[in-house]
Short mmCIF file of C-alpha atoms and ligand atoms in Angstrom, two decimals:
data_model
loop_
_atom_site.label_atom_id
_atom_site.label_comp_id
_atom_site.label_asym_id
_atom_site.label_seq_id
_atom_site.Cartn_x
_atom_site.Cartn_y
_atom_site.Cartn_z
CA MET A 1 -4.30 91.38 -40.45
CA LEU A 2 -7.24 91.30 -42.88
CA THR A 3 -6.64 90.22 -46.45
CA LYS A 4 -9.00 90.74 -49.37
CA ASP A 5 -8.77 88.45 -52.38
CA THR A 6 -10.72 86.83 -55.18
CA ALA A 7 -11.40 83.20 -54.39
CA ILE A 8 -12.99 79.96 -55.53
CA CYS A 9 -14.03 77.39 -52.93
CA ILE A 10 -12.39 74.06 -53.82
CA ARG A 11 -13.41 72.10 -50.72
CA ALA A 12 -16.17 72.53 -48.15
CA ILE A 13 -16.59 70.43 -45.01
CA ASP A 14 -19.17 70.79 -42.26
CA TYR A 15 -17.39 71.61 -39.03
CA SER A 16 -20.30 71.97 -36.64
CA GLU A 17 -24.03 72.60 -36.70
CA THR A 18 -23.38 76.11 -37.88
CA SER A 19 -19.85 76.38 -39.25
CA GLN A 20 -17.84 75.10 -42.18
CA ILE A 21 -14.17 74.54 -42.88
CA LEU A 22 -13.31 75.66 -46.38
CA THR A 23 -10.40 75.49 -48.75
CA PHE A 24 -10.18 78.46 -51.07
CA PHE A 25 -7.94 78.89 -54.06
CA THR A 26 -7.35 82.64 -54.17
CA ARG A 27 -5.88 84.65 -56.97
CA ASP A 28 -3.17 86.55 -55.11
CA THR A 29 -2.61 84.59 -51.90
CA GLY A 30 -2.77 81.04 -53.23
CA LYS A 31 -4.54 78.25 -51.41
CA ILE A 32 -5.86 78.92 -47.91
CA GLY A 33 -7.79 76.98 -45.32
CA ALA A 34 -10.44 79.01 -43.50
CA ILE A 35 -13.22 78.57 -41.00
CA ALA A 36 -16.52 80.25 -41.82
CA LYS A 37 -18.20 80.66 -38.43
CA GLY A 38 -21.96 80.67 -38.59
CA SER A 39 -22.06 80.11 -42.37
CA LYS A 40 -24.86 77.55 -41.96
CA ARG A 41 -27.05 79.74 -39.79
CA PRO A 42 -30.28 80.92 -41.44
CA LYS A 43 -29.22 84.54 -41.25
CA SER A 44 -25.57 84.02 -42.08
CA SER A 45 -23.67 87.16 -43.06
CA PHE A 46 -22.14 85.10 -45.88
CA GLY A 47 -25.54 84.72 -47.53
CA GLY A 48 -25.90 81.01 -46.82
CA PRO A 49 -23.64 77.96 -46.59
CA PHE A 50 -20.68 77.67 -48.96
CA GLU A 51 -20.66 75.11 -51.69
CA ILE A 52 -17.82 73.85 -53.76
CA PHE A 53 -17.08 76.39 -56.55
CA SER A 54 -18.59 79.30 -54.60
CA TYR A 55 -16.77 82.20 -56.22
CA GLY A 56 -16.34 85.83 -55.28
CA LYS A 57 -14.44 88.29 -53.13
CA ILE A 58 -13.44 87.17 -49.67
CA VAL A 59 -11.94 88.90 -46.66
CA PHE A 60 -10.11 86.77 -44.15
CA ALA A 61 -7.98 87.16 -41.05
CA GLU A 62 -4.71 85.42 -41.75
CA SER A 63 -3.50 83.12 -39.06
CA ASN A 64 -0.15 81.72 -38.12
CA LYS A 65 1.15 78.85 -40.18
CA ASP A 66 -0.68 75.54 -39.81
CA LYS A 67 -3.78 77.25 -38.42
CA LEU A 68 -6.98 78.06 -40.23
CA SER A 69 -7.68 81.60 -41.28
CA THR A 70 -11.01 83.10 -40.27
CA LEU A 71 -13.34 84.17 -43.00
CA THR A 72 -14.96 87.52 -42.24
CA GLU A 73 -16.71 88.53 -45.49
CA PHE A 74 -17.90 87.00 -48.73
CA GLU A 75 -19.34 88.82 -51.70
CA PRO A 76 -20.41 86.44 -54.47
CA ALA A 77 -19.52 87.26 -58.05
CA LEU A 78 -22.56 88.08 -60.13
CA GLY A 79 -24.26 86.56 -63.14
CA SER A 80 -22.31 84.07 -65.24
CA ALA A 81 -19.92 83.42 -62.38
CA ASP A 82 -22.48 81.36 -60.49
CA PHE A 83 -21.39 77.76 -60.92
CA SER A 84 -24.37 76.15 -59.25
CA SER A 85 -25.70 74.86 -62.59
CA LEU A 86 -22.63 72.61 -62.98
CA ASN A 87 -24.74 70.24 -60.89
CA THR A 88 -27.12 69.70 -63.76
CA ASN A 89 -24.75 67.36 -65.57
CA LEU A 90 -23.01 64.66 -63.58
CA PHE A 91 -20.08 64.14 -65.94
CA THR A 92 -19.38 67.89 -66.10
CA LEU A 93 -19.60 68.15 -62.33
CA ASN A 94 -17.25 65.17 -61.87
CA CYS A 95 -14.69 66.66 -64.27
CA CYS A 96 -14.78 69.97 -62.36
CA LEU A 97 -14.48 68.15 -59.02
CA PHE A 98 -11.51 66.21 -60.41
CA GLY A 99 -9.89 69.49 -61.46
CA ALA A 100 -10.47 70.92 -57.97
CA GLU A 101 -9.02 67.83 -56.28
CA LEU A 102 -5.85 67.99 -58.39
CA LEU A 103 -5.54 71.74 -57.82
CA ASN A 104 -5.81 71.16 -54.07
CA LYS A 105 -3.24 68.36 -54.06
CA LEU A 106 -0.66 70.03 -56.29
CA THR A 107 -0.56 73.46 -54.66
CA HIS A 108 0.69 74.61 -51.27
CA ASP A 109 -0.88 77.06 -48.84
CA TYR A 110 0.08 80.70 -49.36
CA ASP A 111 1.84 79.96 -52.64
CA PRO A 112 0.17 82.25 -55.21
CA HIS A 113 -0.36 81.20 -58.83
CA PRO A 114 -2.48 83.96 -60.45
CA GLN A 115 -2.27 82.39 -63.92
CA LEU A 116 -3.43 79.05 -62.54
CA PHE A 117 -6.32 80.79 -60.78
CA ASP A 118 -7.35 82.36 -64.10
CA ASP A 119 -7.01 79.01 -65.89
CA PHE A 120 -9.15 77.24 -63.28
CA LEU A 121 -11.81 79.95 -63.44
CA GLN A 122 -11.83 79.72 -67.23
CA PHE A 123 -12.14 75.93 -67.01
CA LEU A 124 -15.22 76.22 -64.78
CA GLN A 125 -16.76 78.93 -66.96
CA ASN A 126 -16.20 76.94 -70.16
CA ALA A 127 -17.54 73.76 -68.59
CA GLN A 128 -20.59 75.65 -67.39
CA SER A 129 -21.36 77.31 -70.71
CA SER A 130 -20.69 74.18 -72.74
CA THR A 131 -23.08 72.25 -70.50
CA SER A 132 -25.83 74.86 -70.58
CA ILE A 133 -25.76 75.50 -74.34
CA LYS A 134 -25.93 71.95 -75.68
CA HIS A 135 -28.19 69.12 -74.60
CA PRO A 136 -27.08 66.52 -73.87
CA ALA A 137 -23.81 68.06 -72.70
CA PRO A 138 -21.03 67.10 -75.08
CA SER A 139 -18.74 64.85 -73.06
CA ASN A 140 -15.92 65.24 -75.60
CA ASP A 141 -15.93 69.00 -75.06
CA ILE A 142 -15.85 68.61 -71.29
CA LEU A 143 -13.07 66.01 -71.46
CA THR A 144 -11.06 68.35 -73.69
CA LEU A 145 -11.50 71.16 -71.16
CA LEU A 146 -10.36 68.86 -68.36
CA ILE A 147 -7.25 67.76 -70.30
CA LEU A 148 -6.32 71.37 -71.07
CA PHE A 149 -6.76 72.36 -67.43
CA GLN A 150 -4.69 69.39 -66.23
CA LEU A 151 -1.88 70.36 -68.59
CA SER A 152 -1.97 73.98 -67.43
CA LEU A 153 -1.95 72.78 -63.81
CA LEU A 154 1.21 70.76 -64.50
CA LYS A 155 2.78 73.72 -66.25
CA GLU A 156 1.96 76.28 -63.56
CA THR A 157 3.19 74.04 -60.75
CA GLY A 158 6.53 73.49 -62.47
CA LEU A 159 5.75 69.97 -63.70
CA GLN A 160 5.19 70.66 -67.39
CA PRO A 161 5.71 67.43 -69.31
CA VAL A 162 7.83 67.34 -72.47
CA LEU A 163 5.37 66.59 -75.27
CA SER A 164 7.10 67.83 -78.42
CA HIS A 165 10.13 65.52 -78.55
CA CYS A 166 11.82 62.54 -76.95
CA VAL A 167 13.10 63.54 -73.50
CA ASN A 168 16.12 61.30 -73.98
CA CYS A 169 17.41 61.97 -77.51
CA LYS A 170 15.37 65.07 -78.46
CA SER A 171 13.99 63.55 -81.68
CA ARG A 172 10.79 65.32 -82.70
CA SER A 173 7.41 63.75 -82.22
CA ARG A 174 5.60 65.74 -84.86
CA PRO A 175 5.19 63.62 -87.96
CA GLU A 176 5.20 64.90 -91.53
CA ARG A 177 1.76 65.64 -92.82
CA SER A 178 2.19 63.91 -96.16
CA ARG A 179 2.38 60.49 -94.53
CA ARG A 180 -0.99 58.87 -94.69
CA ASP A 181 -0.58 55.57 -92.96
CA ALA A 182 0.66 56.89 -89.67
CA SER A 183 0.22 53.71 -87.70
CA ARG A 184 2.86 51.83 -89.71
CA ASP A 185 5.41 54.59 -89.68
CA THR A 186 7.87 53.98 -86.87
CA ARG A 187 8.51 57.69 -86.49
CA TYR A 188 5.05 57.84 -84.96
CA GLU A 189 5.94 55.30 -82.33
CA PHE A 190 6.14 57.20 -79.09
CA TYR A 191 5.78 56.35 -75.44
CA PHE A 192 5.18 58.39 -72.31
CA SER A 193 7.25 57.91 -69.19
CA SER A 194 6.14 59.44 -65.90
CA SER A 195 9.59 59.03 -64.39
CA VAL A 196 11.14 61.40 -66.96
CA ASN A 197 7.97 63.49 -67.34
CA GLY A 198 7.59 63.26 -71.09
CA LEU A 199 7.72 61.43 -74.40
CA ILE A 200 10.22 58.72 -75.23
CA CYS A 201 10.88 57.58 -78.79
CA ARG A 202 11.11 54.08 -80.17
CA ASP A 203 14.91 54.08 -80.13
CA CYS A 204 15.08 55.00 -76.46
CA GLU A 205 12.06 53.22 -74.97
CA ALA A 206 13.95 50.09 -73.85
CA ALA A 207 15.68 52.05 -71.09
CA PHE A 208 12.38 53.26 -69.53
CA PRO A 209 10.44 50.42 -67.89
CA ASP A 210 7.49 52.59 -66.81
CA LYS A 211 6.67 53.80 -70.33
CA ILE A 212 3.21 53.60 -71.87
CA ARG A 213 2.79 53.29 -75.61
CA LEU A 214 0.73 56.04 -77.21
CA SER A 215 -1.34 55.95 -80.36
CA PRO A 216 -0.13 58.24 -83.21
CA LYS A 217 -3.29 60.32 -82.78
CA ALA A 218 -2.64 60.87 -79.08
CA VAL A 219 0.97 61.88 -79.82
CA ASN A 220 -0.28 64.32 -82.45
CA CYS A 221 -2.80 65.89 -80.07
CA LEU A 222 -0.28 66.17 -77.24
CA SER A 223 2.29 67.90 -79.44
CA ASN A 224 -0.34 70.21 -80.93
CA LEU A 225 -3.09 70.85 -78.38
CA LYS A 226 -5.31 72.60 -80.94
CA LEU A 227 -6.03 69.16 -82.38
CA LEU A 228 -7.79 68.17 -79.15
CA ALA A 229 -10.88 70.09 -80.22
CA GLY A 230 -11.49 67.76 -83.16
CA ALA A 231 -10.24 64.56 -81.56
CA LYS A 232 -12.34 61.42 -81.29
CA GLU A 233 -13.60 60.17 -77.96
CA ASN A 234 -11.19 57.21 -77.80
CA THR A 235 -8.19 59.51 -78.32
CA LEU A 236 -9.39 61.88 -75.59
CA LYS A 237 -9.94 58.95 -73.25
CA GLU A 238 -6.47 57.61 -74.02
CA ILE A 239 -4.92 60.98 -73.17
CA GLU A 240 -7.01 61.34 -69.99
CA LYS A 241 -6.01 57.83 -68.91
CA LEU A 242 -2.37 58.75 -69.45
CA LEU A 243 -2.71 61.97 -67.45
CA THR A 244 -4.51 60.16 -64.63
CA LEU A 245 -1.66 57.64 -64.42
CA HIS A 246 0.82 60.49 -64.48
CA PHE A 247 -0.97 62.31 -61.64
CA THR A 248 -1.13 59.03 -59.71
CA GLU A 249 2.66 58.63 -60.07
CA THR A 250 3.29 62.28 -59.24
CA LEU A 251 1.07 62.29 -56.13
CA GLY A 252 1.92 58.77 -54.98
CA GLN A 253 -1.77 57.85 -54.90
CA LYS A 254 -4.68 57.65 -57.29
CA PRO A 255 -6.82 60.81 -57.20
CA LYS A 256 -10.25 60.02 -55.71
CA MET A 257 -12.29 61.49 -58.56
CA ALA A 258 -10.39 59.61 -61.28
CA LYS A 259 -12.73 56.62 -61.28
CA TYR A 260 -15.73 58.80 -62.16
CA ILE A 261 -14.12 60.18 -65.29
CA LEU A 262 -13.02 57.08 -67.16
CA SER A 263 -15.60 54.55 -66.05
CA PRO A 264 -16.42 52.30 -69.02
ZN1 LIG B 301 14.68 59.07 -78.11
#
């Protein structure tokens, strides 16, 4: 049976002199593994070898479970949907590769998530345009895009963390605006615990050994994501570090790309 779908390549491995094994995240079918026979031949019907983030319409012959599908057609999306210029900025590329790695690890074959597909596509498009408009590419903007994608990935895979109140006692994390010296106000003292997937307040933290203390600014940003856009680099890095630890706990291993994002 032939299936047509919109797809983004999230992994590409050389299989032989002429063929590649690809992982696609498709909009309506979910993640699939496929072999592209002859994709590396000079006159390949696919228009050349696939690269990570190749994006367009694919047709594939579905296989039985545990076997690779066979790719039969590829029609690249036009214009702004060409992500080859992500290569021009290493940090942007690494953030997009990190997003792809997490997407691959947190989704299952043939488990469709159309909203997550749209979010991932938007992430790549925003990263691409933000990199091509400003020079040098604004790393804060790219980090913000990565954080937002990571949070939507957690949400769409059923792992949305609780970021608006203490998981244990439900006390709110959002401080009153009139308070100026946030750092001394104990109501700002919040922690994150991977084991309960969310925030823990000062009164409850003793019972959660895996908690990580968060700065008031990070708590603010996490409970109101619009604040990420104006956040300082150290706050964004704190949040990204937290999310990386959380993904490490969730997956049982540190994601490979993590070290390229938060290197000092
Ligand atoms: Zn509490």
